[in-house]
C-alpha cells in the first residue's frame, strides 16, 4: 500500500486555553489520510503554522500502541492499534492519546517505555507508549490503574434513553434528560459526581470528565451489558426499586393508600404496590411486568 505523510494541526480536546498540539502524522497505510479531515476542517481558521516543525531540531517521535478494544476509537481498523506521532514540543501524554481519538476516561493504564505513568506525564523525547482499557487482558501494574471501577451513579446523554431506562430498571441511579445539552451533562456529572455515559467521544475528552464510558454498541441491550461489566455492577443489581420515569427510588405502599388512583381491574387483581418518592408514579406487577422481567433475565444471563 502507498504510504502517506501529512502535517496536521490537531485541537487539544478539553484544553481550556485552546492550545493545539502541532504534529506531523506519519501514515503507514492508505486510508488514514481521511482520519483528521473533520477535525482540521472544523478548525481551519484556527490552524497554526506547522511549517516550523520540519526544521525543529527538537522534534521527536512517539509510537502509540492501543490495546484491546481501545482500537474501537481509531479511525482505521487495520493498524493493529499502532499510531506514530511526530511532536515538536513537550506534550502531556493525555493530549497525545486524545489526538489519536481515544478519550482519556477509556484509558486505564499508560506505559511509557514500559513504565506506568499518569495523564499529566510529559513526553519530551522519543517514546513507545502502550495504552490499555479497563477491561484488558493485561493484568500488570494493578496498583497504577487510572480509572475507578465500581461506580454506581451515572448521567447519560440524550441519545442513550433506552440504556438509561434499562439501568434504572436494574436499580441504578441514572440522571437523564433527553433535551440536555453537553454543558448541562457536564454540570450534572461534576455537581453530582456521576460517571458520564455518552457515545460522543469528544465530550468524553473534556478535561473535567473524571469518569466516563462510551458504549461501543449501538444496541441498548448490548450497551447495558457493557456498562454493567465496565463498572462491575453485576452484584449490585436491585430490580424494580427505581422509577423509570424520574429516577427517584420506589417505596412500598399499602393498597389502601393508592386505591383511589387505580383502575377497576387493577384494584381487583393486584395486592402489592410501589410508589415513586419523586413523581408519585404507582407501580405494580401488571401485564408489562413479565416483559420487563424477561428483559432483566436476559441481561443477567449475559453478565454472569
Ligand atoms: Zn418517578
mmCIF file of C-alpha atoms and ligand atoms in Angstrom:
data_model
loop_
_atom_site.group_PDB
_atom_site.id
_atom_site.type_symbol
_atom_site.label_atom_id
_atom_site.label_comp_id
_atom_site.label_asym_id
_atom_site.label_seq_id
_atom_site.Cartn_x
_atom_site.Cartn_y
_atom_site.Cartn_z
ATOM 1 C CA UNK A 1 0.000 0.000 0.000
ATOM 2 C CA UNK A 2 1.073 3.525 -0.613
ATOM 3 C CA UNK A 3 2.500 5.342 2.360
ATOM 4 C CA UNK A 4 1.399 8.882 3.013
ATOM 5 C CA UNK A 5 2.868 11.603 5.152
ATOM 6 C CA UNK A 6 0.876 14.621 6.221
ATOM 7 C CA UNK A 7 1.265 17.611 8.510
ATOM 8 C CA UNK A 8 -1.667 18.437 10.687
ATOM 9 C CA UNK A 9 -2.721 20.737 13.488
ATOM 10 C CA UNK A 10 -4.883 18.853 15.918
ATOM 11 C CA UNK A 11 -7.060 20.572 18.518
ATOM 12 C CA UNK A 12 -6.419 19.551 22.099
ATOM 13 C CA UNK A 13 -9.789 18.296 23.264
ATOM 14 C CA UNK A 14 -10.835 19.753 26.574
ATOM 15 C CA UNK A 15 -7.961 22.170 26.743
ATOM 16 C CA UNK A 16 -9.303 25.264 28.422
ATOM 17 C CA UNK A 17 -6.657 27.531 26.984
ATOM 18 C CA UNK A 18 -7.283 26.342 23.447
ATOM 19 C CA UNK A 19 -3.744 25.048 22.970
ATOM 20 C CA UNK A 20 -3.028 22.925 19.961
ATOM 21 C CA UNK A 21 -0.659 20.076 19.522
ATOM 22 C CA UNK A 22 1.385 20.598 16.413
ATOM 23 C CA UNK A 23 2.226 17.274 14.951
ATOM 24 C CA UNK A 24 3.021 15.560 11.778
ATOM 25 C CA UNK A 25 1.288 12.277 11.364
ATOM 26 C CA UNK A 26 3.117 9.584 9.515
ATOM 27 C CA UNK A 27 0.548 7.339 7.945
ATOM 28 C CA UNK A 28 1.735 3.900 7.200
ATOM 29 C CA UNK A 29 -1.404 2.762 5.460
ATOM 30 C CA UNK A 30 -3.650 4.241 2.866
ATOM 31 C CA UNK A 31 -6.988 5.367 4.243
ATOM 32 C CA UNK A 32 -5.526 7.031 7.336
ATOM 33 C CA UNK A 33 -5.398 10.218 5.329
ATOM 34 C CA UNK A 34 -9.075 10.887 5.955
ATOM 35 C CA UNK A 35 -8.869 10.415 9.695
ATOM 36 C CA UNK A 36 -8.474 14.022 10.681
ATOM 37 C CA UNK A 37 -10.350 15.699 7.872
ATOM 38 C CA UNK A 38 -13.296 16.532 10.119
ATOM 39 C CA UNK A 39 -11.212 17.993 12.921
ATOM 40 C CA UNK A 40 -8.960 20.040 10.713
ATOM 41 C CA UNK A 41 -11.858 21.175 8.588
ATOM 42 C CA UNK A 42 -13.863 22.381 11.572
ATOM 43 C CA UNK A 43 -10.996 24.427 12.920
ATOM 44 C CA UNK A 44 -9.227 25.521 9.779
ATOM 45 C CA UNK A 45 -9.498 29.183 10.716
ATOM 46 C CA UNK A 46 -7.617 28.436 13.930
ATOM 47 C CA UNK A 47 -4.890 26.393 12.322
ATOM 48 C CA UNK A 48 -1.450 27.342 13.499
ATOM 49 C CA UNK A 49 1.556 27.212 11.176
ATOM 50 C CA UNK A 50 3.046 23.757 11.031
ATOM 51 C CA UNK A 51 5.965 24.579 8.797
ATOM 52 C CA UNK A 52 8.221 25.278 11.770
ATOM 53 C CA UNK A 53 8.198 21.645 12.798
ATOM 54 C CA UNK A 54 10.202 20.263 9.918
ATOM 55 C CA UNK A 55 13.147 22.460 10.874
ATOM 56 C CA UNK A 56 12.716 21.968 14.604
ATOM 57 C CA UNK A 57 15.806 20.160 15.819
ATOM 58 C CA UNK A 58 13.962 19.131 18.983
ATOM 59 C CA UNK A 59 11.291 17.190 17.135
ATOM 60 C CA UNK A 60 10.786 13.648 18.348
ATOM 61 C CA UNK A 61 8.646 10.619 17.598
ATOM 62 C CA UNK A 62 6.244 8.653 19.772
ATOM 63 C CA UNK A 63 4.792 5.317 18.835
ATOM 64 C CA UNK A 64 1.463 4.543 20.476
ATOM 65 C CA UNK A 65 0.050 1.049 20.732
ATOM 66 C CA UNK A 66 -3.638 0.896 21.670
ATOM 67 C CA UNK A 67 -4.526 -2.476 23.153
ATOM 68 C CA UNK A 68 -7.746 -4.490 23.294
ATOM 69 C CA UNK A 69 -10.917 -2.572 22.497
ATOM 70 C CA UNK A 70 -9.269 0.872 22.548
ATOM 71 C CA UNK A 71 -8.818 0.285 18.816
ATOM 72 C CA UNK A 72 -12.572 0.967 18.598
ATOM 73 C CA UNK A 73 -11.745 4.679 18.714
ATOM 74 C CA UNK A 74 -9.126 4.621 15.977
ATOM 75 C CA UNK A 75 -10.361 5.579 12.551
ATOM 76 C CA UNK A 76 -8.575 2.791 10.736
ATOM 77 C CA UNK A 77 -9.193 -0.753 11.932
ATOM 78 C CA UNK A 78 -6.212 -2.143 10.045
ATOM 79 C CA UNK A 79 -3.367 -0.597 12.000
ATOM 80 C CA UNK A 80 -3.113 -3.192 14.798
ATOM 81 C CA UNK A 81 -3.717 -0.290 17.138
ATOM 82 C CA UNK A 82 -0.397 1.362 16.304
ATOM 83 C CA UNK A 83 -0.110 5.081 15.589
ATOM 84 C CA UNK A 84 3.039 7.152 15.195
ATOM 85 C CA UNK A 85 3.151 10.834 16.110
ATOM 86 C CA UNK A 86 5.900 13.374 15.463
ATOM 87 C CA UNK A 87 5.903 16.083 18.125
ATOM 88 C CA UNK A 88 7.637 19.427 18.145
ATOM 89 C CA UNK A 89 7.417 20.310 21.812
ATOM 90 C CA UNK A 90 6.918 18.901 25.293
ATOM 91 C CA UNK A 91 3.396 17.440 25.337
ATOM 92 C CA UNK A 92 1.304 15.731 28.014
ATOM 93 C CA UNK A 93 0.623 12.085 27.345
ATOM 94 C CA UNK A 94 -3.124 12.805 27.725
ATOM 95 C CA UNK A 95 -3.009 15.223 24.805
ATOM 96 C CA UNK A 96 -1.066 12.790 22.645
ATOM 97 C CA UNK A 97 -3.542 9.982 23.391
ATOM 98 C CA UNK A 98 -6.581 12.132 22.657
ATOM 99 C CA UNK A 99 -5.072 13.440 19.421
ATOM 100 C CA UNK A 100 -5.486 9.826 18.242
ATOM 101 C CA UNK A 101 -9.240 9.948 19.005
ATOM 102 C CA UNK A 102 -9.172 7.981 22.269
ATOM 103 C CA UNK A 103 -10.881 9.729 25.243
ATOM 104 C CA UNK A 104 -8.882 9.691 28.483
ATOM 105 C CA UNK A 105 -11.667 8.083 30.627
ATOM 106 C CA UNK A 106 -11.273 4.978 28.454
ATOM 107 C CA UNK A 107 -7.573 4.528 29.264
ATOM 108 C CA UNK A 108 -6.789 2.620 32.443
ATOM 109 C CA UNK A 109 -3.054 2.038 32.133
ATOM 110 C CA UNK A 110 -0.345 4.022 30.334
ATOM 111 C CA UNK A 111 3.120 2.586 29.945
ATOM 112 C CA UNK A 112 5.806 4.893 28.594
ATOM 113 C CA UNK A 113 8.809 2.789 27.679
ATOM 114 C CA UNK A 114 7.295 0.033 29.864
ATOM 115 C CA UNK A 115 6.904 2.284 32.936
ATOM 116 C CA UNK A 116 3.460 3.266 34.280
ATOM 117 C CA UNK A 117 2.632 6.988 34.227
ATOM 118 C CA UNK A 118 -0.463 9.134 34.731
ATOM 119 C CA UNK A 119 -2.165 11.537 32.300
ATOM 120 C CA UNK A 120 -0.063 14.546 33.324
ATOM 121 C CA UNK A 121 3.192 12.862 32.341
ATOM 122 C CA UNK A 122 5.068 14.917 29.747
ATOM 123 C CA UNK A 123 6.605 13.420 26.660
ATOM 124 C CA UNK A 124 9.854 15.183 25.732
ATOM 125 C CA UNK A 125 11.695 12.657 23.584
ATOM 126 C CA UNK A 126 11.210 9.517 21.509
ATOM 127 C CA UNK A 127 8.988 7.022 23.325
ATOM 128 C CA UNK A 128 6.983 3.840 22.984
ATOM 129 C CA UNK A 129 3.601 4.205 24.652
ATOM 130 C CA UNK A 130 1.271 1.310 25.468
ATOM 131 C CA UNK A 131 -2.365 2.031 26.334
ATOM 132 C CA UNK A 132 -4.827 -0.386 27.956
ATOM 133 C CA UNK A 133 -8.574 -0.076 28.666
ATOM 134 C CA UNK A 134 -10.280 -1.013 31.962
ATOM 135 C CA UNK A 135 -11.329 -4.417 30.684
ATOM 136 C CA UNK A 136 -7.996 -5.575 29.392
ATOM 137 C CA UNK A 137 -6.231 -8.903 29.154
ATOM 138 C CA UNK A 138 -3.211 -7.158 30.638
ATOM 139 C CA UNK A 139 -3.095 -7.629 34.408
ATOM 140 C CA UNK A 140 0.143 -5.751 35.020
ATOM 141 C CA UNK A 141 0.504 -2.764 37.363
ATOM 142 C CA UNK A 142 -2.888 -3.125 39.070
ATOM 143 C CA UNK A 143 -1.746 -0.509 41.605
ATOM 144 C CA UNK A 144 -1.131 2.055 38.859
ATOM 145 C CA UNK A 145 -4.530 1.882 37.188
ATOM 146 C CA UNK A 146 -6.073 5.240 36.307
ATOM 147 C CA UNK A 147 -9.805 4.513 36.304
ATOM 148 C CA UNK A 148 -12.223 3.775 39.125
ATOM 149 C CA UNK A 149 -14.100 0.550 38.502
ATOM 150 C CA UNK A 150 -17.047 0.428 40.882
ATOM 151 C CA UNK A 151 -19.228 3.436 40.223
ATOM 152 C CA UNK A 152 -22.997 3.333 40.569
ATOM 153 C CA UNK A 153 -24.180 6.829 39.673
ATOM 154 C CA UNK A 154 -24.401 7.938 36.070
ATOM 155 C CA UNK A 155 -25.539 10.692 33.764
ATOM 156 C CA UNK A 156 -26.498 9.556 30.269
ATOM 157 C CA UNK A 157 -26.618 11.765 27.205
ATOM 158 C CA UNK A 158 -29.826 12.330 25.260
ATOM 159 C CA UNK A 159 -29.126 9.593 22.707
ATOM 160 C CA UNK A 160 -28.965 6.840 25.324
ATOM 161 C CA UNK A 161 -32.570 6.841 26.548
ATOM 162 C CA UNK A 162 -33.118 3.087 26.393
ATOM 163 C CA UNK A 163 -29.811 2.409 28.126
ATOM 164 C CA UNK A 164 -30.792 4.852 30.893
ATOM 165 C CA UNK A 165 -34.154 3.116 31.247
ATOM 166 C CA UNK A 166 -32.547 -0.346 31.376
ATOM 167 C CA UNK A 167 -30.123 0.754 34.067
ATOM 168 C CA UNK A 168 -32.949 2.289 36.111
ATOM 169 C CA UNK A 169 -34.884 -0.959 35.728
ATOM 170 C CA UNK A 170 -31.891 -2.713 37.296
ATOM 171 C CA UNK A 171 -31.952 -0.222 40.167
ATOM 172 C CA UNK A 172 -29.121 2.099 39.150
ATOM 173 C CA UNK A 173 -29.167 5.844 39.603
ATOM 174 C CA UNK A 174 -29.077 7.400 36.122
ATOM 175 C CA UNK A 175 -29.700 11.095 35.528
ATOM 176 C CA UNK A 176 -31.245 11.501 32.085
ATOM 177 C CA UNK A 177 -32.824 14.348 30.188
ATOM 178 C CA UNK A 178 -33.453 13.802 26.504
ATOM 179 C CA UNK A 179 -33.047 17.523 25.823
ATOM 180 C CA UNK A 180 -29.852 18.027 27.849
ATOM 181 C CA UNK A 181 -27.056 19.939 26.125
ATOM 182 C CA UNK A 182 -23.408 18.996 26.557
ATOM 183 C CA UNK A 183 -22.855 21.774 29.078
ATOM 184 C CA UNK A 184 -25.741 20.539 31.239
ATOM 185 C CA UNK A 185 -24.466 16.961 31.126
ATOM 186 C CA UNK A 186 -21.036 18.074 32.313
ATOM 187 C CA UNK A 187 -22.562 20.217 35.033
ATOM 188 C CA UNK A 188 -24.676 17.329 36.406
ATOM 189 C CA UNK A 189 -21.708 14.977 36.120
ATOM 190 C CA UNK A 190 -19.474 17.293 38.133
ATOM 191 C CA UNK A 191 -22.014 18.536 40.675
ATOM 192 C CA UNK A 192 -23.402 15.085 41.491
ATOM 193 C CA UNK A 193 -20.178 13.130 40.997
ATOM 194 C CA UNK A 194 -21.597 10.877 38.284
ATOM 195 C CA UNK A 195 -19.889 8.900 35.540
ATOM 196 C CA UNK A 196 -20.722 10.224 32.076
ATOM 197 C CA UNK A 197 -22.233 7.788 29.566
ATOM 198 C CA UNK A 198 -22.051 9.048 26.022
ATOM 199 C CA UNK A 199 -21.150 7.928 22.524
ATOM 200 C CA UNK A 200 -19.760 11.397 21.838
ATOM 201 C CA UNK A 201 -16.050 10.768 22.217
ATOM 202 C CA UNK A 202 -15.218 14.466 22.039
ATOM 203 C CA UNK A 203 -17.475 15.159 25.005
ATOM 204 C CA UNK A 204 -15.684 12.411 26.935
ATOM 205 C CA UNK A 205 -12.374 14.128 26.169
ATOM 206 C CA UNK A 206 -13.399 17.233 28.073
ATOM 207 C CA UNK A 207 -10.805 17.958 30.749
ATOM 208 C CA UNK A 208 -13.320 17.941 33.630
ATOM 209 C CA UNK A 209 -14.540 14.400 32.879
ATOM 210 C CA UNK A 210 -13.096 12.133 35.564
ATOM 211 C CA UNK A 211 -15.186 9.033 34.996
ATOM 212 C CA UNK A 212 -16.998 8.067 31.845
ATOM 213 C CA UNK A 213 -17.661 5.434 29.269
ATOM 214 C CA UNK A 214 -18.502 5.319 25.591
ATOM 215 C CA UNK A 215 -20.744 2.329 24.785
ATOM 216 C CA UNK A 216 -19.286 0.586 21.766
ATOM 217 C CA UNK A 217 -22.551 -0.943 20.600
ATOM 218 C CA UNK A 218 -25.479 0.951 19.150
ATOM 219 C CA UNK A 219 -27.862 -1.623 20.596
ATOM 220 C CA UNK A 220 -29.331 -0.716 24.007
ATOM 221 C CA UNK A 221 -29.266 -4.294 25.335
ATOM 222 C CA UNK A 222 -25.582 -4.675 24.487
ATOM 223 C CA UNK A 223 -24.826 -1.209 25.844
ATOM 224 C CA UNK A 224 -26.396 -2.224 29.154
ATOM 225 C CA UNK A 225 -24.176 -5.313 29.364
ATOM 226 C CA UNK A 226 -21.133 -3.167 28.547
ATOM 227 C CA UNK A 227 -21.879 -0.677 31.323
ATOM 228 C CA UNK A 228 -22.520 -3.433 33.870
ATOM 229 C CA UNK A 229 -19.191 -5.030 33.004
ATOM 230 C CA UNK A 230 -17.189 -1.801 32.835
ATOM 231 C CA UNK A 231 -18.366 -0.610 36.261
ATOM 232 C CA UNK A 232 -18.567 -4.027 37.973
ATOM 233 C CA UNK A 233 -22.289 -3.711 38.611
ATOM 234 C CA UNK A 234 -23.444 -7.314 38.309
ATOM 235 C CA UNK A 235 -23.576 -7.830 42.093
ATOM 236 C CA UNK A 236 -25.345 -4.550 42.752
ATOM 237 C CA UNK A 237 -28.489 -5.128 40.707
ATOM 238 C CA UNK A 238 -31.706 -4.366 42.631
ATOM 239 C CA UNK A 239 -34.518 -4.604 40.066
ATOM 240 C CA UNK A 240 -37.753 -2.605 40.304
ATOM 241 C CA UNK A 241 -36.501 -0.257 43.006
ATOM 242 C CA UNK A 242 -36.209 2.922 40.939
ATOM 243 C CA UNK A 243 -38.682 4.977 38.938
ATOM 244 C CA UNK A 244 -38.246 4.510 35.211
ATOM 245 C CA UNK A 245 -39.680 7.967 34.591
ATOM 246 C CA UNK A 246 -37.794 10.215 37.014
ATOM 247 C CA UNK A 247 -35.040 8.043 38.560
ATOM 248 C CA UNK A 248 -36.202 8.514 42.182
ATOM 249 C CA UNK A 249 -36.325 5.435 44.486
ATOM 250 C CA UNK A 250 -39.576 3.475 44.822
ATOM 251 C CA UNK A 251 -41.207 2.767 48.155
ATOM 252 C CA UNK A 252 -43.664 0.031 49.079
ATOM 253 C CA UNK A 253 -47.089 1.475 49.708
ATOM 254 C CA UNK A 254 -50.270 -0.009 51.151
ATOM 255 C CA UNK A 255 -53.017 -0.661 48.602
ATOM 256 C CA UNK A 256 -55.428 1.360 50.721
ATOM 257 C CA UNK A 257 -53.276 4.464 50.205
ATOM 258 C CA UNK A 258 -53.360 4.340 46.424
ATOM 259 C CA UNK A 259 -56.632 2.568 45.725
ATOM 260 C CA UNK A 260 -58.394 5.689 44.512
ATOM 261 C CA UNK A 261 -55.858 6.083 41.725
ATOM 262 C CA UNK A 262 -56.182 2.513 40.430
ATOM 263 C CA UNK A 263 -58.209 1.236 37.502
ATOM 264 C CA UNK A 264 -61.140 -1.089 38.459
ATOM 265 C CA UNK A 265 -59.421 -4.330 37.305
ATOM 266 C CA UNK A 266 -56.122 -3.365 38.955
ATOM 267 C CA UNK A 267 -57.980 -2.905 42.241
ATOM 268 C CA UNK A 268 -59.311 -6.447 41.926
ATOM 269 C CA UNK A 269 -56.252 -8.385 40.748
ATOM 270 C CA UNK A 270 -53.213 -6.789 42.447
ATOM 271 C CA UNK A 271 -52.229 -6.516 46.078
ATOM 272 C CA UNK A 272 -48.698 -5.120 46.165
ATOM 273 C CA UNK A 273 -47.768 -1.655 45.039
ATOM 274 C CA UNK A 274 -44.796 0.668 44.999
ATOM 275 C CA UNK A 275 -44.868 4.420 44.679
ATOM 276 C CA UNK A 276 -42.171 6.713 43.351
ATOM 277 C CA UNK A 277 -40.813 9.036 46.031
ATOM 278 C CA UNK A 278 -40.192 11.647 43.333
ATOM 279 C CA UNK A 279 -43.095 11.866 40.888
ATOM 280 C CA UNK A 280 -45.663 9.686 42.683
ATOM 281 C CA UNK A 281 -45.989 7.167 39.837
ATOM 282 C CA UNK A 282 -47.515 3.894 41.084
ATOM 283 C CA UNK A 283 -46.024 0.546 40.034
ATOM 284 C CA UNK A 284 -47.396 -2.976 40.302
ATOM 285 C CA UNK A 285 -46.626 -6.329 38.686
ATOM 286 C CA UNK A 286 -49.083 -5.888 35.813
ATOM 287 C CA UNK A 287 -49.030 -7.293 32.305
ATOM 288 C CA UNK A 288 -45.974 -5.240 31.404
ATOM 289 C CA UNK A 289 -44.085 -6.677 34.375
ATOM 290 C CA UNK A 290 -43.356 -10.080 32.829
ATOM 291 C CA UNK A 291 -41.913 -8.397 29.736
ATOM 292 C CA UNK A 292 -39.589 -6.327 31.928
ATOM 293 C CA UNK A 293 -38.643 -9.440 33.889
ATOM 294 C CA UNK A 294 -37.683 -11.258 30.706
ATOM 295 C CA UNK A 295 -35.542 -8.331 29.642
ATOM 296 C CA UNK A 296 -33.896 -8.343 33.055
ATOM 297 C CA UNK A 297 -33.184 -12.073 32.987
ATOM 298 C CA UNK A 298 -31.627 -11.764 29.552
ATOM 299 C CA UNK A 299 -29.301 -9.035 30.805
ATOM 300 C CA UNK A 300 -28.390 -11.072 33.904
ATOM 301 C CA UNK A 301 -27.600 -14.154 31.829
ATOM 302 C CA UNK A 302 -25.230 -12.149 29.646
ATOM 303 C CA UNK A 303 -23.464 -10.704 32.685
ATOM 304 C CA UNK A 304 -22.976 -13.950 34.597
HETATM 305 ZN ZN1 LIG B 1 -40.800 8.940 39.485
#
